[in-house]
Coordinates of C-alpha atoms and ligand atoms in Angstrom, one line a residue:
M16 CA 47.6 165.6 33.5
D17 CA 46.2 167.5 36.5
S18 CA 45.3 164.8 39.1
T19 CA 43.7 167.3 41.5
K20 CA 40.3 166.0 42.7
H21 CA 37.7 168.8 42.9
F22 CA 34.8 169.1 45.4
N23 CA 32.1 171.7 46.1
V24 CA 33.2 171.9 49.8
L25 CA 36.2 170.4 51.7
I26 CA 36.2 170.3 55.5
I27 CA 39.5 169.8 57.4
G28 CA 38.8 168.0 60.7
A29 CA 36.1 165.5 61.7
G30 CA 35.5 166.8 65.2
P31 CA 32.1 168.2 66.4
A32 CA 32.6 171.4 64.3
G33 CA 33.6 169.6 61.1
V34 CA 30.8 167.1 61.3
G35 CA 28.2 169.8 62.2
A36 CA 29.3 171.6 59.0
A37 CA 29.4 168.5 56.8
V38 CA 25.9 167.2 57.7
T39 CA 24.3 170.6 57.4
L40 CA 25.9 171.2 54.0
S41 CA 24.7 167.8 52.9
K42 CA 21.1 168.5 54.1
R43 CA 21.2 171.8 52.3
G44 CA 21.8 170.0 49.0
I45 CA 25.5 170.6 48.4
K46 CA 26.5 167.7 46.2
S47 CA 30.2 166.9 46.6
I48 CA 31.5 167.3 50.1
A49 CA 34.6 165.6 51.6
I50 CA 35.7 165.7 55.2
I51 CA 39.4 165.1 55.8
E52 CA 40.6 163.7 59.2
R53 CA 44.1 162.8 60.1
S54 CA 43.2 160.3 62.8
D55 CA 41.5 156.9 62.1
K56 CA 38.2 157.9 63.7
I57 CA 35.5 160.4 63.6
G58 CA 34.8 162.7 66.6
G59 CA 37.9 164.8 67.4
I60 CA 38.6 165.4 71.1
P61 CA 35.4 163.7 72.4
S62 CA 36.5 160.4 70.9
F63 CA 39.4 160.2 73.4
Y64 CA 37.0 160.2 76.4
K65 CA 36.2 156.5 76.8
K66 CA 33.0 155.1 78.0
K67 CA 33.8 153.5 81.4
K68 CA 31.8 151.8 84.1
G69 CA 31.8 154.1 87.1
G70 CA 33.3 156.9 84.9
V71 CA 32.3 160.5 84.6
R72 CA 30.2 161.7 81.7
T73 CA 31.6 165.1 80.8
F74 CA 30.0 166.0 77.5
V75 CA 26.7 167.7 77.9
R76 CA 24.0 167.4 75.2
W77 CA 22.4 170.9 75.7
S78 CA 20.2 170.3 72.6
R79 CA 18.8 167.1 74.4
G80 CA 17.8 168.8 77.6
G81 CA 21.3 168.8 79.1
I82 CA 21.9 165.0 79.1
P83 CA 25.6 164.3 80.0
V84 CA 27.3 161.5 77.9
F85 CA 30.7 160.0 77.6
G86 CA 32.9 161.7 74.9
E87 CA 33.1 158.3 73.1
E88 CA 29.3 158.2 72.9
Y89 CA 29.2 161.8 71.6
A90 CA 31.8 160.8 68.9
Q91 CA 29.7 157.8 68.0
W92 CA 26.6 160.0 67.6
L93 CA 28.7 162.3 65.3
E94 CA 29.8 159.4 63.3
K95 CA 26.2 158.2 62.8
Q96 CA 25.1 161.6 61.6
L97 CA 28.0 161.6 59.1
L98 CA 27.4 158.1 57.8
K99 CA 23.7 159.0 57.2
S100 CA 24.8 161.9 55.0
K101 CA 26.4 161.7 51.5
V102 CA 29.6 163.2 52.7
R103 CA 32.8 161.5 51.5
I104 CA 35.0 160.6 54.6
E105 CA 38.7 160.5 54.3
L106 CA 40.3 159.1 57.4
Q107 CA 44.0 158.9 58.1
S108 CA 44.4 161.8 55.8
Q109 CA 46.5 164.7 57.0
V110 CA 46.4 168.1 55.3
L111 CA 50.0 169.2 55.1
N112 CA 49.9 172.3 52.9
I113 CA 47.4 174.7 51.4
D114 CA 47.3 177.1 48.4
A115 CA 44.8 179.6 49.8
K116 CA 44.4 181.6 46.5
K117 CA 43.7 178.4 44.4
K118 CA 41.8 176.7 47.2
I119 CA 43.9 173.6 47.0
L120 CA 44.8 171.2 49.8
T121 CA 47.8 168.9 49.7
L122 CA 47.2 165.8 51.9
V123 CA 48.8 162.5 52.6
N124 CA 47.0 159.2 53.2
P125 CA 47.9 155.5 53.1
K126 CA 45.7 154.9 50.0
E127 CA 46.9 157.7 47.7
G128 CA 50.2 158.9 49.2
E129 CA 50.4 162.6 48.6
V130 CA 47.5 164.1 46.7
N131 CA 45.9 167.4 45.9
Y132 CA 42.2 168.2 46.5
S133 CA 40.6 171.5 45.4
A134 CA 37.2 173.0 46.3
D135 CA 34.9 176.0 45.7
A136 CA 34.8 176.5 49.5
I137 CA 36.9 175.2 52.4
V138 CA 36.1 175.0 56.1
M139 CA 38.9 174.8 58.6
A140 CA 37.7 172.8 61.6
C141 CA 41.1 171.7 62.9
G142 CA 40.3 172.4 66.6
S143 CA 42.8 173.4 69.2
R144 CA 45.5 171.9 71.4
E145 CA 46.6 172.4 75.0
E146 CA 49.3 175.0 75.3
T147 CA 52.6 173.6 76.6
P148 CA 54.0 175.0 79.8
A149 CA 56.9 176.6 77.9
E150 CA 54.4 178.3 75.6
R151 CA 52.7 179.7 78.6
G152 CA 56.0 181.1 79.8
W153 CA 55.5 179.3 83.1
L154 CA 57.9 176.3 83.4
A155 CA 61.3 176.8 82.0
G156 CA 63.9 174.0 81.9
S157 CA 63.3 170.4 82.8
R158 CA 60.1 169.2 84.2
P159 CA 59.9 166.6 87.0
V160 CA 57.9 163.4 86.5
R161 CA 54.3 163.1 87.6
V162 CA 53.2 166.1 85.5
F163 CA 50.6 165.2 83.0
F164 CA 48.5 166.8 80.3
T165 CA 44.8 165.9 80.1
K166 CA 45.2 163.5 77.2
Q167 CA 48.0 161.5 79.0
L168 CA 45.9 161.4 82.2
L169 CA 42.9 160.1 80.2
S170 CA 45.1 157.4 78.6
L171 CA 46.3 156.2 82.1
L172 CA 42.9 156.4 83.7
D173 CA 40.6 155.1 80.9
D174 CA 42.8 153.0 78.7
N175 CA 45.1 151.5 81.3
H176 CA 43.0 151.7 84.5
L177 CA 46.0 153.3 86.3
L178 CA 45.7 156.0 88.9
P179 CA 48.9 158.1 88.6
M180 CA 48.4 160.2 91.8
N181 CA 46.5 160.2 95.1
N182 CA 46.6 163.9 96.0
P183 CA 46.2 165.7 92.6
L184 CA 46.8 169.4 91.8
I185 CA 45.2 170.7 88.7
I186 CA 46.5 173.8 86.9
G187 CA 43.6 175.3 84.9
S188 CA 40.0 176.0 86.1
D189 CA 37.8 175.6 83.0
L190 CA 35.6 172.6 82.3
I191 CA 38.6 170.5 81.4
G192 CA 40.1 171.0 84.9
Y193 CA 36.9 170.2 86.8
A194 CA 36.2 167.2 84.6
A195 CA 39.8 165.9 85.4
A196 CA 39.2 166.4 89.1
A197 CA 35.9 164.4 88.9
K198 CA 37.6 161.6 86.9
L199 CA 40.5 161.4 89.4
K200 CA 38.1 161.2 92.3
A201 CA 35.9 158.6 90.6
A202 CA 39.1 156.6 90.1
G203 CA 40.0 156.7 93.8
A204 CA 42.1 159.9 94.3
S205 CA 41.3 162.5 96.9
D206 CA 39.6 165.8 96.0
A207 CA 42.0 167.8 93.9
V208 CA 43.3 171.4 94.5
I209 CA 42.6 173.5 91.4
V210 CA 44.8 176.5 90.8
D211 CA 44.5 179.3 88.2
N212 CA 45.5 182.9 87.8
C213 CA 42.1 184.4 88.3
N214 CA 39.9 185.0 91.4
R215 CA 37.0 182.8 90.3
P216 CA 37.1 179.4 88.4
K217 CA 36.6 179.7 84.7
C218 CA 34.2 176.7 84.7
S219 CA 30.6 177.8 84.9
I220 CA 28.6 177.4 88.1
F221 CA 26.2 174.9 86.4
E222 CA 29.1 172.7 85.3
R223 CA 30.8 172.9 88.7
L224 CA 27.5 171.9 90.4
Y225 CA 27.3 168.9 88.0
F226 CA 30.8 167.7 88.8
R227 CA 30.0 167.9 92.6
M228 CA 28.4 164.5 92.1
W229 CA 31.9 163.1 92.0
S230 CA 34.2 165.6 93.7
N231 CA 34.5 168.9 95.4
P232 CA 37.9 170.3 94.5
K233 CA 39.4 173.2 96.5
Y234 CA 39.9 176.3 94.3
Q235 CA 43.0 178.5 94.8
G236 CA 42.8 181.4 92.5
L237 CA 45.6 183.9 92.6
K238 CA 46.5 186.7 90.2
S239 CA 49.9 185.3 89.3
K240 CA 51.4 185.0 85.9
S241 CA 54.0 182.4 87.0
I242 CA 53.7 179.1 88.7
E243 CA 56.7 177.0 89.8
I244 CA 56.5 173.2 90.2
T245 CA 58.4 172.0 93.2
G246 CA 60.2 168.6 93.6
N247 CA 63.5 167.6 92.0
K248 CA 62.6 164.2 90.5
A249 CA 58.9 164.0 91.0
A250 CA 56.5 166.8 91.4
S251 CA 55.7 167.4 95.1
G252 CA 53.7 170.7 94.8
V253 CA 53.6 174.1 93.3
R254 CA 54.7 177.5 94.5
L255 CA 52.3 180.2 93.6
N256 CA 53.1 183.8 94.7
G257 CA 55.4 182.4 97.4
K258 CA 52.8 180.0 98.7
N259 CA 53.5 176.2 98.7
I260 CA 50.7 173.9 97.7
P261 CA 51.6 170.2 98.2
C262 CA 50.5 167.3 95.9
D263 CA 51.8 164.1 94.5
G264 CA 50.9 164.7 90.9
I265 CA 50.0 167.6 88.6
V266 CA 47.6 167.8 85.7
I267 CA 48.0 170.8 83.3
C268 CA 44.6 171.5 81.7
G269 CA 42.9 174.0 79.4
E270 CA 44.4 177.1 77.9
L271 CA 43.9 176.0 74.3
I272 CA 45.8 177.2 71.3
P273 CA 44.0 177.2 67.9
N274 CA 45.5 174.7 65.4
S275 CA 46.0 177.5 62.9
E276 CA 49.3 176.3 61.4
L277 CA 47.6 175.6 58.0
A278 CA 46.2 179.2 57.9
L279 CA 49.7 180.5 58.6
I280 CA 51.2 178.4 55.8
G281 CA 48.6 179.8 53.4
N282 CA 49.1 183.4 54.5
I283 CA 45.6 183.6 55.8
K284 CA 45.4 186.3 58.4
V285 CA 46.0 185.0 62.0
E286 CA 46.2 187.1 65.1
L287 CA 49.5 186.6 66.9
P288 CA 50.4 185.6 69.6
S289 CA 46.8 184.2 70.2
R290 CA 46.9 182.3 66.9
K291 CA 43.2 183.0 66.3
P292 CA 42.3 183.2 62.7
V293 CA 40.8 186.6 61.8
V294 CA 37.1 186.0 60.8
T295 CA 34.2 188.1 59.6
E296 CA 30.8 187.9 61.2
D297 CA 29.9 185.0 59.0
Y298 CA 33.1 183.1 59.8
Q299 CA 34.9 183.9 56.5
L300 CA 38.7 184.0 56.7
S301 CA 40.8 186.6 55.0
E302 CA 41.0 184.6 51.7
S303 CA 37.8 184.3 49.7
G304 CA 36.0 180.9 50.1
W305 CA 37.8 180.0 53.3
F306 CA 35.9 179.6 56.6
A307 CA 36.7 178.5 60.1
A308 CA 34.5 176.6 62.6
G309 CA 34.7 175.3 66.2
N310 CA 37.6 175.6 68.6
I311 CA 40.0 176.9 65.9
L312 CA 38.2 180.2 66.5
G313 CA 39.9 180.4 69.9
G314 CA 38.7 180.4 73.5
F315 CA 37.3 177.3 75.2
H316 CA 34.0 175.9 73.9
G317 CA 32.2 172.7 74.7
A318 CA 31.7 170.1 72.0
E319 CA 28.0 170.8 71.5
W320 CA 28.8 174.5 71.0
C321 CA 31.3 173.5 68.3
Y322 CA 28.8 171.2 66.6
F323 CA 26.2 174.0 66.4
N324 CA 28.9 176.5 65.3
G325 CA 29.8 174.1 62.5
R326 CA 26.2 174.1 61.4
R327 CA 26.0 177.9 61.4
V328 CA 29.2 178.1 59.4
A329 CA 27.7 175.6 56.9
R330 CA 24.8 178.1 56.3
A331 CA 27.4 180.8 55.6
V332 CA 29.1 178.5 53.1
V333 CA 25.9 177.8 51.3
N334 CA 25.2 181.6 51.0
Y335 CA 28.8 182.1 49.7
L336 CA 28.4 179.4 47.1
S337 CA 25.0 180.7 45.9
E338 CA 26.4 184.3 45.7
S339 CA 29.5 183.2 43.8
S340 CA 27.8 180.9 41.3
Ligands
FAD29 C1 41.8 168.2 76.5 C2 40.4 168.7 76.2 C3 39.3 168.2 77.0 C4 38.0 168.6 76.8 N1 37.0 168.1 77.5 C5 35.7 168.5 77.3 C6 34.6 167.9 78.0 O1 34.8 167.1 78.9 N2 33.3 168.3 77.7 C7 33.1 169.1 76.6 O2 31.9 169.4 76.3 N3 34.1 169.7 75.9 C8 35.4 169.3 76.2 N4 36.4 169.9 75.5 C9 36.1 170.8 74.4 C10 35.6 170.0 73.2 O3 36.1 168.8 73.1 C11 36.1 170.8 72.0 O4 35.6 172.1 72.1 C12 35.6 170.2 70.7 O5 36.0 168.9 70.5 C13 36.1 171.1 69.6 O6 35.6 170.6 68.4 P1 36.3 170.9 67.0 O7 35.6 170.2 66.0 O8 36.5 172.4 66.9 O9 37.8 170.4 67.3 P2 38.4 168.9 67.6 O10 37.4 168.1 68.4 O11 39.7 169.2 68.2 O12 38.5 168.2 66.2 C14 39.4 168.7 65.2 C15 39.8 167.6 64.3 O13 40.6 168.1 63.3 C16 41.6 167.1 62.9 N5 42.7 167.8 62.3 C17 43.4 168.9 62.8 N6 44.4 169.2 61.9 C18 44.3 168.4 60.8 C19 45.0 168.3 59.6 N7 46.0 169.1 59.3 N8 44.5 167.4 58.7 C20 43.5 166.6 59.0 N9 42.8 166.6 60.2 C21 43.2 167.5 61.1 C22 42.0 166.6 64.3 O14 42.6 165.3 64.2 C23 40.6 166.5 65.0 O15 40.0 165.3 64.8 C24 37.7 169.5 75.7 C25 38.8 170.0 74.9 C26 40.1 169.6 75.1 C27 41.2 170.1 74.3

């Protein structure tokens, strides 16, 4: 007997893009929708940014007049939207494999073990991850201690109330880098030095002005493809185009890679080496009935952009379903 469960639409990932897509599909009258999330909570990346007294609100609600909130609050708002809808929520469920032609997902979860779900249309809203230094071709070999990724830094600052450095240096100048500088200063560190391989910071002037409330990091932009961390045991600085910049801890931020592994498994077209899935104007992937939404599309986008992108993709899915029925 075929035990595959069938839905009208399946959404992989319950971050801002996946939730935006799910609630819009539900509002548009699509009957059976399931959202599949590998972690045990709704919200994707924002859910890691804890609400904290004296902390920095880094998620801007542009649709609410630009109110900044904590990521955790944004994730709670997403969860509320989802719970109000009729969408089936599958947490702790990781999609491991796809059959793109048959529109079947194989997932594992504690309730069912390994199980197959199929759908008339599928939205990939799997987000993106920070590129490792090796992937960037920057830091070969071993890495000294006191070099952190944003998520590790957040865990130390927000979950454990630990300040891992006093004179930070941040590699990466988009919103994530400026948000990290503000969080470190709010926690007691000095103003960070931010370095990147472009003349101007990638973070918009509006966002930089907002983060000035907490910190005024010094930007050192140099057209250099390589950066070398100095210090044998612990990071003591970086060398950029022969120039030494001292610090007592480094945060590597930004430069996101789309989580397009599932697309690659299913032979859905993905640009390499950027790993961006190839999409049409209405966010359709190379296999019929497959769509992509949010940060998986590549580049850096704030959470609110991803939420609204998910909604836009949902409208394209509704059109697809009505044309194919
Ligand atoms: C480190 C970092 C810091 C950021 N800081 C800010 C900030 O301060 N302010 C701001 O506005 N924006 C920030 N952003 C950007 C913003 O958080 C993202 O753009 C937004 O969360 C992307 O939404 P998304 O739904 O596309 O992906 P995500 O939020 O990444 O959600 C994707 C979801 O898919 C799930 N998933 C992935 N693969 C699978 C699978 N195989 N099976 C099941 N589930 C899966 C993941 O668990 C995740 O929950 C940051 C991004 C990063 C990476």
